[in-house]
Every structure is written in C-alpha cells, then in structure tokens.
mmCIF file of C-alpha atoms in Angstrom:
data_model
loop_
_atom_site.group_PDB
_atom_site.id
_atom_site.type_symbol
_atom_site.label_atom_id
_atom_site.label_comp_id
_atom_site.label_asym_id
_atom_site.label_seq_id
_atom_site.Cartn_x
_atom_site.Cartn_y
_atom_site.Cartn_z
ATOM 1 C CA UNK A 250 7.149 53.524 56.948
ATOM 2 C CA UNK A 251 4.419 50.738 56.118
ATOM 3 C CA UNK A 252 6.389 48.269 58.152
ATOM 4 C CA UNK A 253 6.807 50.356 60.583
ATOM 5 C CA UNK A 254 3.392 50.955 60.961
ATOM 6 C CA UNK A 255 2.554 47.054 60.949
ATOM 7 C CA UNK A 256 4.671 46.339 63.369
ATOM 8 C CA UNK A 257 3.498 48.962 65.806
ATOM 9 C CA UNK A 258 -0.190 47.230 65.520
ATOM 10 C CA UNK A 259 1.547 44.180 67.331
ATOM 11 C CA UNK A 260 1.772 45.967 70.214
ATOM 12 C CA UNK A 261 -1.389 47.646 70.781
ATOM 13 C CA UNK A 262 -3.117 44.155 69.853
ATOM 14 C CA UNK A 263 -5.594 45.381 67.342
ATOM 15 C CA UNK A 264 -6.933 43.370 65.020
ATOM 16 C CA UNK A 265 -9.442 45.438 63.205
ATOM 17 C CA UNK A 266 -9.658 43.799 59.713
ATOM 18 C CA UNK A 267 -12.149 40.970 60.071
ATOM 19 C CA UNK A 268 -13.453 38.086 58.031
ATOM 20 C CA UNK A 269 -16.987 37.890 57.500
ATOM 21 C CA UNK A 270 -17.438 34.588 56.750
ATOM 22 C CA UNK A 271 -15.038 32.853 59.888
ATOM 23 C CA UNK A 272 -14.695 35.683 62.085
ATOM 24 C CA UNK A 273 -10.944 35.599 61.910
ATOM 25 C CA UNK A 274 -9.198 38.638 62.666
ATOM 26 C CA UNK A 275 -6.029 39.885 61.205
ATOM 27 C CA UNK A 276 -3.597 43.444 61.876
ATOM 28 C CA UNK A 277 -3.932 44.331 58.287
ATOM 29 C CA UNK A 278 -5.969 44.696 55.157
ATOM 30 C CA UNK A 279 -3.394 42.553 53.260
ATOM 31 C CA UNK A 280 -3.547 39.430 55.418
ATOM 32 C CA UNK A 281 -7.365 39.468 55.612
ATOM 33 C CA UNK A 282 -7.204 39.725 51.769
ATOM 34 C CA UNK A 283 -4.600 36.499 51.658
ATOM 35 C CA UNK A 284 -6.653 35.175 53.944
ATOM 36 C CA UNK A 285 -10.103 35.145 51.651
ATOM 37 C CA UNK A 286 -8.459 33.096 49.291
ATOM 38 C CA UNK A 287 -8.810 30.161 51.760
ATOM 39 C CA UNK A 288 -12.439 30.140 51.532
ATOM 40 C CA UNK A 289 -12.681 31.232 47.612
ATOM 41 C CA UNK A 290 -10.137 28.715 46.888
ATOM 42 C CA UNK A 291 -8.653 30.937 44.450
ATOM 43 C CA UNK A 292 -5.105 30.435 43.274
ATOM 44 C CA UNK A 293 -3.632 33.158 41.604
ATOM 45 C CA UNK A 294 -0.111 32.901 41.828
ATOM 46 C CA UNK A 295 1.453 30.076 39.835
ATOM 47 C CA UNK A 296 4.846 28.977 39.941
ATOM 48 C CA UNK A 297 6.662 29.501 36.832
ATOM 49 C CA UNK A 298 8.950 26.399 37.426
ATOM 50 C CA UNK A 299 6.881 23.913 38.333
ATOM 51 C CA UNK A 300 3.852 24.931 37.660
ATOM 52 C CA UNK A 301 2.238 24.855 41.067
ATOM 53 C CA UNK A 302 -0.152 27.250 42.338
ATOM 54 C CA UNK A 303 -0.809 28.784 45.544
ATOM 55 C CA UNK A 304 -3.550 31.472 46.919
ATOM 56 C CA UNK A 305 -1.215 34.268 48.350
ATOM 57 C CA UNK A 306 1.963 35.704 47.218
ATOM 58 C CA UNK A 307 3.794 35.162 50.507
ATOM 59 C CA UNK A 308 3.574 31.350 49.793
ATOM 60 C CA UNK A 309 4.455 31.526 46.485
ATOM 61 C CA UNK A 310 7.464 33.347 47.095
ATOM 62 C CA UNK A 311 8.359 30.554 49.981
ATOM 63 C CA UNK A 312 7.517 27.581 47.821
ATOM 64 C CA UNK A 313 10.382 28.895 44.910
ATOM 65 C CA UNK A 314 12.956 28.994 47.853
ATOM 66 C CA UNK A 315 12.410 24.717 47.580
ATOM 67 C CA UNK A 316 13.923 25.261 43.931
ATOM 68 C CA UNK A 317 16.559 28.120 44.881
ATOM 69 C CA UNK A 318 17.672 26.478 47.991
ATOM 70 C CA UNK A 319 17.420 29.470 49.221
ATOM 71 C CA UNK A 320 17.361 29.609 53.151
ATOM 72 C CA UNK A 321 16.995 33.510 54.689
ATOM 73 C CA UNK A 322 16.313 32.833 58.050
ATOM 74 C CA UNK A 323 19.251 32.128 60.576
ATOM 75 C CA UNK A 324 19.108 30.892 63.569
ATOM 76 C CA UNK A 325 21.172 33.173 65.893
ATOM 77 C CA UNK A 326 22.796 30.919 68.103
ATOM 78 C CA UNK A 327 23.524 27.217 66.187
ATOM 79 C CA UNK A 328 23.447 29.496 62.639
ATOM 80 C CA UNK A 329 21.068 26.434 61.139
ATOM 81 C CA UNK A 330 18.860 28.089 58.178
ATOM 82 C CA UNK A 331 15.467 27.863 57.429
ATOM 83 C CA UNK A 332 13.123 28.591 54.004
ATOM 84 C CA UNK A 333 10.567 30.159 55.755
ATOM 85 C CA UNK A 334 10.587 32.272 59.163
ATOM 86 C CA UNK A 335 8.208 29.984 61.287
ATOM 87 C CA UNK A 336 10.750 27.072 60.846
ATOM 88 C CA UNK A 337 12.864 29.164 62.136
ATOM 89 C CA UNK A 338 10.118 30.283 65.142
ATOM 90 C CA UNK A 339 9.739 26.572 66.109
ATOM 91 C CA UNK A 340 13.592 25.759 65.689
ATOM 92 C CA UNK A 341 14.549 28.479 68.413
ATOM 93 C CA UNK A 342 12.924 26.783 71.278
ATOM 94 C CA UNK A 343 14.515 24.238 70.751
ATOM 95 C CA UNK A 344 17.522 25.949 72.178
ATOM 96 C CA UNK A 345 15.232 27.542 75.142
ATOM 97 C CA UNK A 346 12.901 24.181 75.607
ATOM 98 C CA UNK A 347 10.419 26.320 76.426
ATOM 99 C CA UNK A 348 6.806 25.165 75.551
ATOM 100 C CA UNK A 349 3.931 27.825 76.612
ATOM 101 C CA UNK A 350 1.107 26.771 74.825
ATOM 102 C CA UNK A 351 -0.839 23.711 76.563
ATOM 103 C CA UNK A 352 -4.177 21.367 75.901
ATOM 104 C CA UNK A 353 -6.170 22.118 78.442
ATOM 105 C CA UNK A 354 -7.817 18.512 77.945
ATOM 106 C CA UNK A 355 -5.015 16.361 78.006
ATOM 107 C CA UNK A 356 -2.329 18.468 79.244
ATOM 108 C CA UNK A 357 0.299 18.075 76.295
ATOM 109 C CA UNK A 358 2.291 21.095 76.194
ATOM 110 C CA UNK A 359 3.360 22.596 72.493
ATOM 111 C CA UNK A 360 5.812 24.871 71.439
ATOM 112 C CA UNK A 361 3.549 26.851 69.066
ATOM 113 C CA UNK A 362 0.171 28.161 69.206
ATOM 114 C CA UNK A 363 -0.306 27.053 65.649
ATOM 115 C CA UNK A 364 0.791 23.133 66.888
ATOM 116 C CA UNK A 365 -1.577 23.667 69.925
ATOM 117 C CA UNK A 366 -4.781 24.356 67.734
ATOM 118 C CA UNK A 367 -3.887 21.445 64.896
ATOM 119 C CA UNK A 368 -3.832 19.265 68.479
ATOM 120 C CA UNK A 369 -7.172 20.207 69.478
ATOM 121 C CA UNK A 370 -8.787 18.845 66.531
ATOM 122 C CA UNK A 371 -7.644 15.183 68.195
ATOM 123 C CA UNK A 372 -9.924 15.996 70.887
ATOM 124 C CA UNK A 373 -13.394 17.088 68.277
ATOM 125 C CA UNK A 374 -12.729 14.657 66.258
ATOM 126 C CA UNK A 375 -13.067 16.756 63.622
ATOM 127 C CA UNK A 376 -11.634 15.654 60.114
ATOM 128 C CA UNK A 377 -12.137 19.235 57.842
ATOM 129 C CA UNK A 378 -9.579 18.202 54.908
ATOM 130 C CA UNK A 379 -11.842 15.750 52.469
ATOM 131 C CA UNK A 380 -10.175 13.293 50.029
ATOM 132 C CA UNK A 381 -12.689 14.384 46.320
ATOM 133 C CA UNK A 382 -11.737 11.008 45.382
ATOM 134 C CA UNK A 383 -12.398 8.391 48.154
ATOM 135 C CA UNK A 384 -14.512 10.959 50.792
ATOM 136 C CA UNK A 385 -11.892 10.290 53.845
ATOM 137 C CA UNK A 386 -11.213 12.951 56.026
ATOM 138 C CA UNK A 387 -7.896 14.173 57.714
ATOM 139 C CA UNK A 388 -6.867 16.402 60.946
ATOM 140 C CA UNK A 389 -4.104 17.630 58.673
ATOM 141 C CA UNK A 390 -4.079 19.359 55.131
ATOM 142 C CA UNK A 391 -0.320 17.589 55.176
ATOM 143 C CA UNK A 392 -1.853 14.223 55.672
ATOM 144 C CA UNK A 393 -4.781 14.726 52.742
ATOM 145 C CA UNK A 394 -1.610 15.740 50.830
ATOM 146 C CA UNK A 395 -0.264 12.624 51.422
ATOM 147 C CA UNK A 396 -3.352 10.341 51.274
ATOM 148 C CA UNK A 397 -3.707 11.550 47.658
ATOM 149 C CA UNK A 398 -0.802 10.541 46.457
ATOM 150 C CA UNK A 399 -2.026 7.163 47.262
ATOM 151 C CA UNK A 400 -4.519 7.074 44.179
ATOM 152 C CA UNK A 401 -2.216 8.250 42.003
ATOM 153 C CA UNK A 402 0.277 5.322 43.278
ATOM 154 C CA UNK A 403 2.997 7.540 42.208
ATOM 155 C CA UNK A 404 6.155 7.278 44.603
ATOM 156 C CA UNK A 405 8.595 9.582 42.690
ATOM 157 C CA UNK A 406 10.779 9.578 45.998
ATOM 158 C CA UNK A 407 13.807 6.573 45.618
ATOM 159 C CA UNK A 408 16.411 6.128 47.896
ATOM 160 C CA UNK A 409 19.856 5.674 46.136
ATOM 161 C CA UNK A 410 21.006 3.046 48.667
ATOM 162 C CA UNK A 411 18.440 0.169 48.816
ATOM 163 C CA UNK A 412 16.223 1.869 45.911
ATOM 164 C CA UNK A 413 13.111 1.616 48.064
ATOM 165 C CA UNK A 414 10.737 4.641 46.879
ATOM 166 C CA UNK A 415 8.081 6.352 48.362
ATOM 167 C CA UNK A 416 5.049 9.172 47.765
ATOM 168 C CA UNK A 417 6.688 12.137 49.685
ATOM 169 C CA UNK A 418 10.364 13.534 50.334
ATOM 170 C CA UNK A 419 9.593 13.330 53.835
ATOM 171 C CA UNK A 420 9.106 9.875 53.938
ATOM 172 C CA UNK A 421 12.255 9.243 51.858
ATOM 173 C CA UNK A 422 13.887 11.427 54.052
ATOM 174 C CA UNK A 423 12.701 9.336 57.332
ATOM 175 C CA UNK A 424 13.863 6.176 55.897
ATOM 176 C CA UNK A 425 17.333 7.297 55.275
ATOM 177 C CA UNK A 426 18.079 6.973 59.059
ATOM 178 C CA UNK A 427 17.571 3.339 58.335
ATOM 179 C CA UNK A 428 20.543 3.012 56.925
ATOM 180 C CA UNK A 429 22.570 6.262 58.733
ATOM 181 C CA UNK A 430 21.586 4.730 62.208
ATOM 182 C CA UNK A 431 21.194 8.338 63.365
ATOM 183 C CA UNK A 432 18.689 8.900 65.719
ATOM 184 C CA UNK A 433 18.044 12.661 66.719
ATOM 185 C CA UNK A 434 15.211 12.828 68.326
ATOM 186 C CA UNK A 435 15.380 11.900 71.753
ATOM 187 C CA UNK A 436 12.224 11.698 74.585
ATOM 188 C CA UNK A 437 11.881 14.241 77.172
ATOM 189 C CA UNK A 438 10.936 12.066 79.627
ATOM 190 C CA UNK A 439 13.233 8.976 79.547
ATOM 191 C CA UNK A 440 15.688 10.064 77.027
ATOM 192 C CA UNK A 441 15.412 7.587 74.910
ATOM 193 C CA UNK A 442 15.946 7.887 71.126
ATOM 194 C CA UNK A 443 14.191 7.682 67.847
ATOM 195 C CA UNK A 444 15.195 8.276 63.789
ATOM 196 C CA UNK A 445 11.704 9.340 63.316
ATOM 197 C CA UNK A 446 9.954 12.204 65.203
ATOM 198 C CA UNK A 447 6.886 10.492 64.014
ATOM 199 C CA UNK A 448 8.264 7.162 66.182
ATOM 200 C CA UNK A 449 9.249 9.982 69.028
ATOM 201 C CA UNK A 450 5.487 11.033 69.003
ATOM 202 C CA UNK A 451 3.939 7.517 68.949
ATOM 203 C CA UNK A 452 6.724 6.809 71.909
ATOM 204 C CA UNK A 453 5.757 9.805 73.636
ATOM 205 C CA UNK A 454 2.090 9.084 74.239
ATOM 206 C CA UNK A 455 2.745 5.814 76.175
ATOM 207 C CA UNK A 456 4.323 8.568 78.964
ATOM 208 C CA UNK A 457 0.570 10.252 78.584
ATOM 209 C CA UNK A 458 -1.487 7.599 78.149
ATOM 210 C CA UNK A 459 -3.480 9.311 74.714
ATOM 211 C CA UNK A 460 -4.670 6.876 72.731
ATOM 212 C CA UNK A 461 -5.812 8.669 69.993
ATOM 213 C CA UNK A 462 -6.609 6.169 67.253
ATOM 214 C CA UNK A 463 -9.661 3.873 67.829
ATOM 215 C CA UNK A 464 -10.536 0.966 66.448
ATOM 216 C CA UNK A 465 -14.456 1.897 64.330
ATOM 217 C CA UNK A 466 -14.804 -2.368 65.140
ATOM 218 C CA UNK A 467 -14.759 -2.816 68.683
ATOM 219 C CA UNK A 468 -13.274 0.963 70.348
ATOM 220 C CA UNK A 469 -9.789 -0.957 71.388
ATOM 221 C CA UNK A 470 -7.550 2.389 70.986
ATOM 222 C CA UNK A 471 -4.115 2.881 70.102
ATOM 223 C CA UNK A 472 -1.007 4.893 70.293
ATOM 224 C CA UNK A 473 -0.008 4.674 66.747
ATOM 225 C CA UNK A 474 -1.946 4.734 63.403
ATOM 226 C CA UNK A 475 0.107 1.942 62.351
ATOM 227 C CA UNK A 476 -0.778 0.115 65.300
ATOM 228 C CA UNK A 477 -4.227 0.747 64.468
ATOM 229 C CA UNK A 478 -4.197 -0.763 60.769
ATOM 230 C CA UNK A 479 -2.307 -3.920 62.100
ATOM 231 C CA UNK A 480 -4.938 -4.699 64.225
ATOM 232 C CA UNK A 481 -7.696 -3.849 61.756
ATOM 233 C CA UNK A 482 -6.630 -6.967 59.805
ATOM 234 C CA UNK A 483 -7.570 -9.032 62.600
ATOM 235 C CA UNK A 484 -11.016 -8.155 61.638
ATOM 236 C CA UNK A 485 -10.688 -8.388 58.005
ATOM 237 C CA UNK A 486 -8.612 -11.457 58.269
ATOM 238 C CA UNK A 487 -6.483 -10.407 55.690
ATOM 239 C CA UNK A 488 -3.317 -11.745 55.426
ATOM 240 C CA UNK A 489 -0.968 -9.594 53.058
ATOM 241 C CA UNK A 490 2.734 -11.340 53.467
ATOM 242 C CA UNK A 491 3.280 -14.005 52.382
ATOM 243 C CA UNK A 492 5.743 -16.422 52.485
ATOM 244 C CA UNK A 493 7.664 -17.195 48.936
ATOM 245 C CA UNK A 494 9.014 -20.655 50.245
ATOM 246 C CA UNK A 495 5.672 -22.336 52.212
ATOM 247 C CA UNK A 496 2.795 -20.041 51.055
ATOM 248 C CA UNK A 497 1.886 -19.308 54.752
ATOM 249 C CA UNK A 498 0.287 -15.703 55.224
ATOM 250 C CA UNK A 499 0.634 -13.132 58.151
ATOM 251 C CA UNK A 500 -1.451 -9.930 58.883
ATOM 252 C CA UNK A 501 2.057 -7.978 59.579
ATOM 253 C CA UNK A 502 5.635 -7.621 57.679
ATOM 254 C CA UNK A 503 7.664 -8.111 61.018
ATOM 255 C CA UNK A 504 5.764 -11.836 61.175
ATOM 256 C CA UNK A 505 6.363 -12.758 57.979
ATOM 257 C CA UNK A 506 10.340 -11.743 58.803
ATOM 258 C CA UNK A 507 10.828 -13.477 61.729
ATOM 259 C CA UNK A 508 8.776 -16.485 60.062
ATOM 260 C CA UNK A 509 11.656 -16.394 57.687
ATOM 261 C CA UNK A 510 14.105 -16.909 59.670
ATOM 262 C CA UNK A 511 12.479 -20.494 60.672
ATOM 263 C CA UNK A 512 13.597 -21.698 56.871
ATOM 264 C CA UNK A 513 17.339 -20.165 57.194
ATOM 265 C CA UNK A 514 17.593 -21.121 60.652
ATOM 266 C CA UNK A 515 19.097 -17.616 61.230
ATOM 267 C CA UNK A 516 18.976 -16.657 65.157
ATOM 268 C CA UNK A 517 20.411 -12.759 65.115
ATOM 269 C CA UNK A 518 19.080 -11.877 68.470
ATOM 270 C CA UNK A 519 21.142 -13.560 71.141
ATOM 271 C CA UNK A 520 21.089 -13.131 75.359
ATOM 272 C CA UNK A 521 23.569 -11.045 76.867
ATOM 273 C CA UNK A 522 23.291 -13.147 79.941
ATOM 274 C CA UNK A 523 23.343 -16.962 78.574
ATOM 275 C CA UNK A 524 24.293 -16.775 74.575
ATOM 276 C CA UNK A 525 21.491 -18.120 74.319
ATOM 277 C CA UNK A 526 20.284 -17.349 70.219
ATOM 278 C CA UNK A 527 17.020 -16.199 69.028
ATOM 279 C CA UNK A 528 14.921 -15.989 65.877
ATOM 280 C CA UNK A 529 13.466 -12.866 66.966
ATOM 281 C CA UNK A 530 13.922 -9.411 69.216
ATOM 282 C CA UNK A 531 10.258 -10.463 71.110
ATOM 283 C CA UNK A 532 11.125 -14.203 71.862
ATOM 284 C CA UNK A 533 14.234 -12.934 73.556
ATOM 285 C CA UNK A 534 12.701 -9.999 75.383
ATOM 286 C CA UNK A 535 10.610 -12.737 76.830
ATOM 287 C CA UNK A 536 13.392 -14.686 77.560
ATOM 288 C CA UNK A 537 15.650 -12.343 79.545
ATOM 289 C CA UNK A 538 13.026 -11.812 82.063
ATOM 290 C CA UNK A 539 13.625 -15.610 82.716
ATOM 291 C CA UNK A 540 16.855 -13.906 84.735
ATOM 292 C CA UNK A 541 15.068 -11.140 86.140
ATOM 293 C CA UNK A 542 12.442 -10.795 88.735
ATOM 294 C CA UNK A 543 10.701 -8.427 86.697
ATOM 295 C CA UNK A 544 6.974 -9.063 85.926
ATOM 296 C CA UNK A 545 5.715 -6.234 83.941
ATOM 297 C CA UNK A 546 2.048 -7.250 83.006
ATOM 298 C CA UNK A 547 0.062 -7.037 85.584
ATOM 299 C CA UNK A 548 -3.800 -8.518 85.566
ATOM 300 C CA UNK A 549 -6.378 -5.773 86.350
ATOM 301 C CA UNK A 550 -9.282 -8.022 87.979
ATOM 302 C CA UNK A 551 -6.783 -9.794 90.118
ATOM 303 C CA UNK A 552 -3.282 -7.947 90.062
ATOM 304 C CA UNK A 553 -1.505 -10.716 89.707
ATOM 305 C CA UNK A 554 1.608 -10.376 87.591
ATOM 306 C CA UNK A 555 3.255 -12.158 84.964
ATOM 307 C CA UNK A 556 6.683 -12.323 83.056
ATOM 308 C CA UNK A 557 5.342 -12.471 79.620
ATOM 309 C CA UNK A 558 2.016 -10.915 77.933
ATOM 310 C CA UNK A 559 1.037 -14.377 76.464
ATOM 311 C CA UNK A 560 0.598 -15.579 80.062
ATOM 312 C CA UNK A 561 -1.507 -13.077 81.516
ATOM 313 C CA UNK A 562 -3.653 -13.009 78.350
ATOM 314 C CA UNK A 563 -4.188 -16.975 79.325
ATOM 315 C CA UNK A 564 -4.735 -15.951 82.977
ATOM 316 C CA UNK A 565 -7.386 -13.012 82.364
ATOM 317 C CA UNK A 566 -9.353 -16.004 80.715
ATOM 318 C CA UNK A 567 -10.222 -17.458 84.069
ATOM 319 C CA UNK A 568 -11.960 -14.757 85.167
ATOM 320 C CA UNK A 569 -14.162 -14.623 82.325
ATOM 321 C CA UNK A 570 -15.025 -18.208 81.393
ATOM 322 C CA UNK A 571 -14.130 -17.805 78.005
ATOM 323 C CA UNK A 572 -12.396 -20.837 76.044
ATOM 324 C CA UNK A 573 -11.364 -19.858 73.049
ATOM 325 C CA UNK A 574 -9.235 -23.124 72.178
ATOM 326 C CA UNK A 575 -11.644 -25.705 70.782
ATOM 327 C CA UNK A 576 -10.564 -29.260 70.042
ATOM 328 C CA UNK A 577 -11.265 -30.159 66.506
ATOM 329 C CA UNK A 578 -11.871 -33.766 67.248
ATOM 330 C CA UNK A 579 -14.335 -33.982 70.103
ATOM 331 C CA UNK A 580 -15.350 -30.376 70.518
ATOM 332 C CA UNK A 581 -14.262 -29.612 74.197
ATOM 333 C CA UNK A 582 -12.810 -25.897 74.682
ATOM 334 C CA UNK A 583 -9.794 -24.937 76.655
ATOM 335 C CA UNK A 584 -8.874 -21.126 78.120
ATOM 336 C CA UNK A 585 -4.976 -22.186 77.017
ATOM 337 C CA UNK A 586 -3.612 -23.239 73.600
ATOM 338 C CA UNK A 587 -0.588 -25.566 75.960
ATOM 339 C CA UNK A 588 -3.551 -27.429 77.715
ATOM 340 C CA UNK A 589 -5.790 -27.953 74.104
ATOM 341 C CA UNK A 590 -2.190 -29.462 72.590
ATOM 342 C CA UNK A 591 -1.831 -31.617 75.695
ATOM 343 C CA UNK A 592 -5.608 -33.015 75.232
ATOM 344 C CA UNK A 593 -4.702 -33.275 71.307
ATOM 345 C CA UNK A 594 -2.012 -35.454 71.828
ATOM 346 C CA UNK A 595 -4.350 -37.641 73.895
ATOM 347 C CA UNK A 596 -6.606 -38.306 70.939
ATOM 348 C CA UNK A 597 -3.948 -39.426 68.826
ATOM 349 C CA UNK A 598 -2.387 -41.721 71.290
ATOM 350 C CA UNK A 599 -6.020 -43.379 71.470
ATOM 351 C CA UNK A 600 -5.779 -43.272 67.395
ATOM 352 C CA UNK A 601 -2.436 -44.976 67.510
ATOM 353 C CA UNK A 602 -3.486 -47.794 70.020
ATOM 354 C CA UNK A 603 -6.248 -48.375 67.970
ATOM 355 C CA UNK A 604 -5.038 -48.639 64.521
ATOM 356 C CA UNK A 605 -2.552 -51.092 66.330
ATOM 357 C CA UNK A 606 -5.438 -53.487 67.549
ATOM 358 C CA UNK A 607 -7.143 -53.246 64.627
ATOM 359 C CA UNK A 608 -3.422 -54.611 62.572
ATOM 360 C CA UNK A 609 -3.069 -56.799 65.437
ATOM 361 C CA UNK A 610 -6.807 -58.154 65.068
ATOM 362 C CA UNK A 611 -6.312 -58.609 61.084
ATOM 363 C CA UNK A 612 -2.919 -60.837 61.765
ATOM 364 C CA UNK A 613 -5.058 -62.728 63.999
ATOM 365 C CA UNK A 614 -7.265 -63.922 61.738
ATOM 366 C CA UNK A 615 -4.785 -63.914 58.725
ATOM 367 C CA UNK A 616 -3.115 -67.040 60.865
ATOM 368 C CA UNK A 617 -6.419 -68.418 61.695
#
C-alpha cells in the first residue's frame, strides 16, 4: 500500500517534503531524509565486505550488487542487465535515440535530465567537488574520485595482457579496446567510431564547436582535457619523454614514438596511392593531400588555403610581421624556419671559403 501510495504522488507532481537548507524538493519524507545526509556528510551505512561507507541505504544496497554481481534490472528489448535502475533508464534510449533534455546555451541535447544539469556546470564554471589535499576543484564527484587516487599513486587496476595498470576499473576497462580493436561507440553525426566514449565526446565537440577547456596562460581553448595539458607544457617547457638512445626530450608520448622510429628506421604508415612509406600517421596525412586537391586550412585574415597546417601557420606570419626564426650567427629574423636554414647555409659557405683562404694564405708563406 506504501508503494502504491508513492507512486500515485508521481502523478499529481507534488513535492511537498522540502529541504531547508537547498530548497530541494522530494515526493517523500524518506528521500528528503536520504537526501540530508548530503549536506551532514553523514555515513551510516557501511559495507560489511569492503568496508566502504555510504549516506543512504539505497546506495548501500547498490554498491554490494558490485560484489554479488548481481544485476536486477533488464532491459526489455536487448535483455542487457544493469546494477542499478538508472543504468538501465539511460540504456533504454539507446534503443529509442530519443534525447529530450537540451542546453539551452549551447544546444547539446542529453538523454537524461540528471546528464543535462552535470552539463550546465561547463557553462558556470563552477567546480563544487574540492580535492582536501591539493585544493583543485572538479565538475564531477567521479572526477574528484579519480583525481584522488592520484596522491595516493595507487593503480590497483592491471591489465593481464600488456600488464599496464591504472587508478580506476574504468580506465582499465577503456584500455582493453586497445588490444580488442572494438570500437562501439560510434558519432551521430558522421558515423564514425571510437573505443572510448570519452574519445566519442572529445570527437563530438569538433561537430559543435565547444571548446570547453581553456588554457589559464593565454585563453587558447580546447576540445579535450588532454589536449589542454599537452599544450600547457609549451609553457612550462617541460619535456617528460625522453629518448633512451640520444637523450632528446619531447613535451608529448606520440613525439617521442614517432622520434623512435628515426633510430629503427621503421616506416609503418605507407600511401595507398604511391607506396610511398612513412615514419608517422601525420607525415603521411600530409602527404596524401599531395594527390588531392583538397586544402583544408584555410587563413582567416586572407582566406587563402593551404594543404598542410605547417604552411598556413608560416603564411598567417605575413600578416602580422612577426619573425619568430632568428639566426644565431648574425641576428636577422625570418617568418619561415625553410628560409632561416637557407640563410644558415649561407654563413657557413662564407665560413668554408674562408677557412680555405686562410690554409691557402698559411701555404703561401710556408713556401716563401
């Protein structure tokens, strides 16, 4: 009869049990009382397995599923199963692709209410989950989770085919693609696929054009967090691979890879069109558009386009004067690295014609 009487509440939309300190209001007395626990802190029920503790019953009870394997809910129509019943919410639309909740400031549409409001905090900035150890805040309780983890520098996680470990199961679970191939996550928009969703989310946004990660340096923004810390390095100038058989350092792992490859002479990328073999997967994406008319980077002051990003970097230099290529000899600056080499090469021709008067001067008087 209680349920009953819960579940008629749904319909009439009442929620009449209020929280005095956030305003939030809940159907009944038992969720606003699970719900005070969030602002007490309080954690009552402890796990008698592992020892972990939790604030309300209800996630208690869904935590020991994770050591029972126990999964209730079923989805009706693939028969997947789920620990807890808004897994199992999020799963079914899936099957209908329907996605009613949208941002009103960006316009990315979400499945969930619940994924719509952990969105919006993108948009305030707001970071309400604070590490007690370092001070850095997080959108996400998840991500504080993780960030933890990393002052403990415990990765308890190890994958039984390479043995590379990591902090959370999630991570290890990611990774496992990696060696599977599988990629299950596929884009909306151009159907294209990813192993990660977090890869399918970074993908997604160059579709939208959010760039939610800025750099605190100079405001360039990014797609992806780990785009972000790559080019925070730049800044730092710190250099973390390095190279076991010359010494030299790079800011990022896939450098320091295809640097590699210089020593072994290994050239795994090779063009469809030519056979023509490659060191790396960039070097030959540049090179294939050497048979194509395509010119995807295109110069905003000017709009003229070019084949590779290297050249219109070199190009958008004209327009602002700026010569970043000094010669280390004489001082002059050049907007192109090509045209500083070129100029190089001049001083040490001069250096070789003169080192070969000065031998031819010393014979001279050696016979005299």
């Amino acid at each position: 009869m209680s349920n009953l009487v819960s579940h008629t509440l749904l319909h009439s939309s009442e929620k009449t049990h209020v929280c005095e300190i956030c305003g939030k209001a809940f159907f009944q007395r038992n969720g606003l009382k699970g719900h005070m626990f969030t602002h007490t802190k309080e954690k009552s029920y402890a796990c008698e397995i592992c020892g972990k503790k939790f604030s309300t019953l209800c996630h208690l009870k869904t935590h020991c599923r994770s050591h029972t394997k126990e999964k209730p809910y079923e989805c009706d129509i693939c028969h997947k199963s789920f620990a807890r019943r808004n897994n199992l919410t999020s799963h079914l639309f899936s099957h209908t692709n329907e996605k009613p909740h949208q941002c009103k400031i960006c316009g990315y549409i979400f499945s969930l209410r619940c994924y719509l409001k952990r969105h919006l905090i993108i948009h305030t900035n707001v970071k309400p989950y604070k590490c007690e150890m370092c001070g850095k805040g997080f959108v996400k309780m998840s991500n504080l989770v993780s960030h933890t983890l990393l002052h403990s520098n415990e990765k308890t996680h190890i994958c039984e085919v390479c043995g590379k470990a990591f902090f959370q199961r999630n991570g290890l679970k990611s990774h496992m693609f990696t060696h599977t191939k599988e990629k299950h996550y596929v884009c909306e928009i151009c159907g294209k696929n990813f192993s990660k969703l977090c890869g399918l989310k970074t993908h997604y946004r160059s579709h939208t054009k959010e760039k939610p990660y800025e750099c605190d340096q100079c405001g360039k923004t990014f797609r992806g967090k780990s785009n972000l810390m790559r080019h925070l390095r730049i800044h730092t100038n710190e250099k973390p691979y390095v190279c076991e058989m010359c010494g030299k350092a790079f800011n990022q792992g896939s450098t320091l890879r295809s640097h590699l490859r210089t020593h072994s002479e290994e050239k795994p990328y090779t063009c469809e069109v030519c056979n023509r073999a490659f060191a790396n997967r960039s070097n030959l994406k540049s090179h294939f558009r050497t048979h194509s008319t395509d010119k995807p980077y295109t110069c905003e002051i000017c709009s003229e386009t070019f084949k590779r990003k290297n050249l219109l970097r070199d190009h958008a230099l004209t327009h602002t004067d700026e010569k970043p290529h000094k010669c280390e000899t004489c001082g002059k600056a050049f907007t192109r690295k090509d045209i500083l080499r070129k100029h190089s090469a001049l001083h040490l021709k001069e250096l070789g014609r003169r080192k070969k008067s000065v031998g031819t001067t010393k014979k001279g008087n050696l016979e005299k």
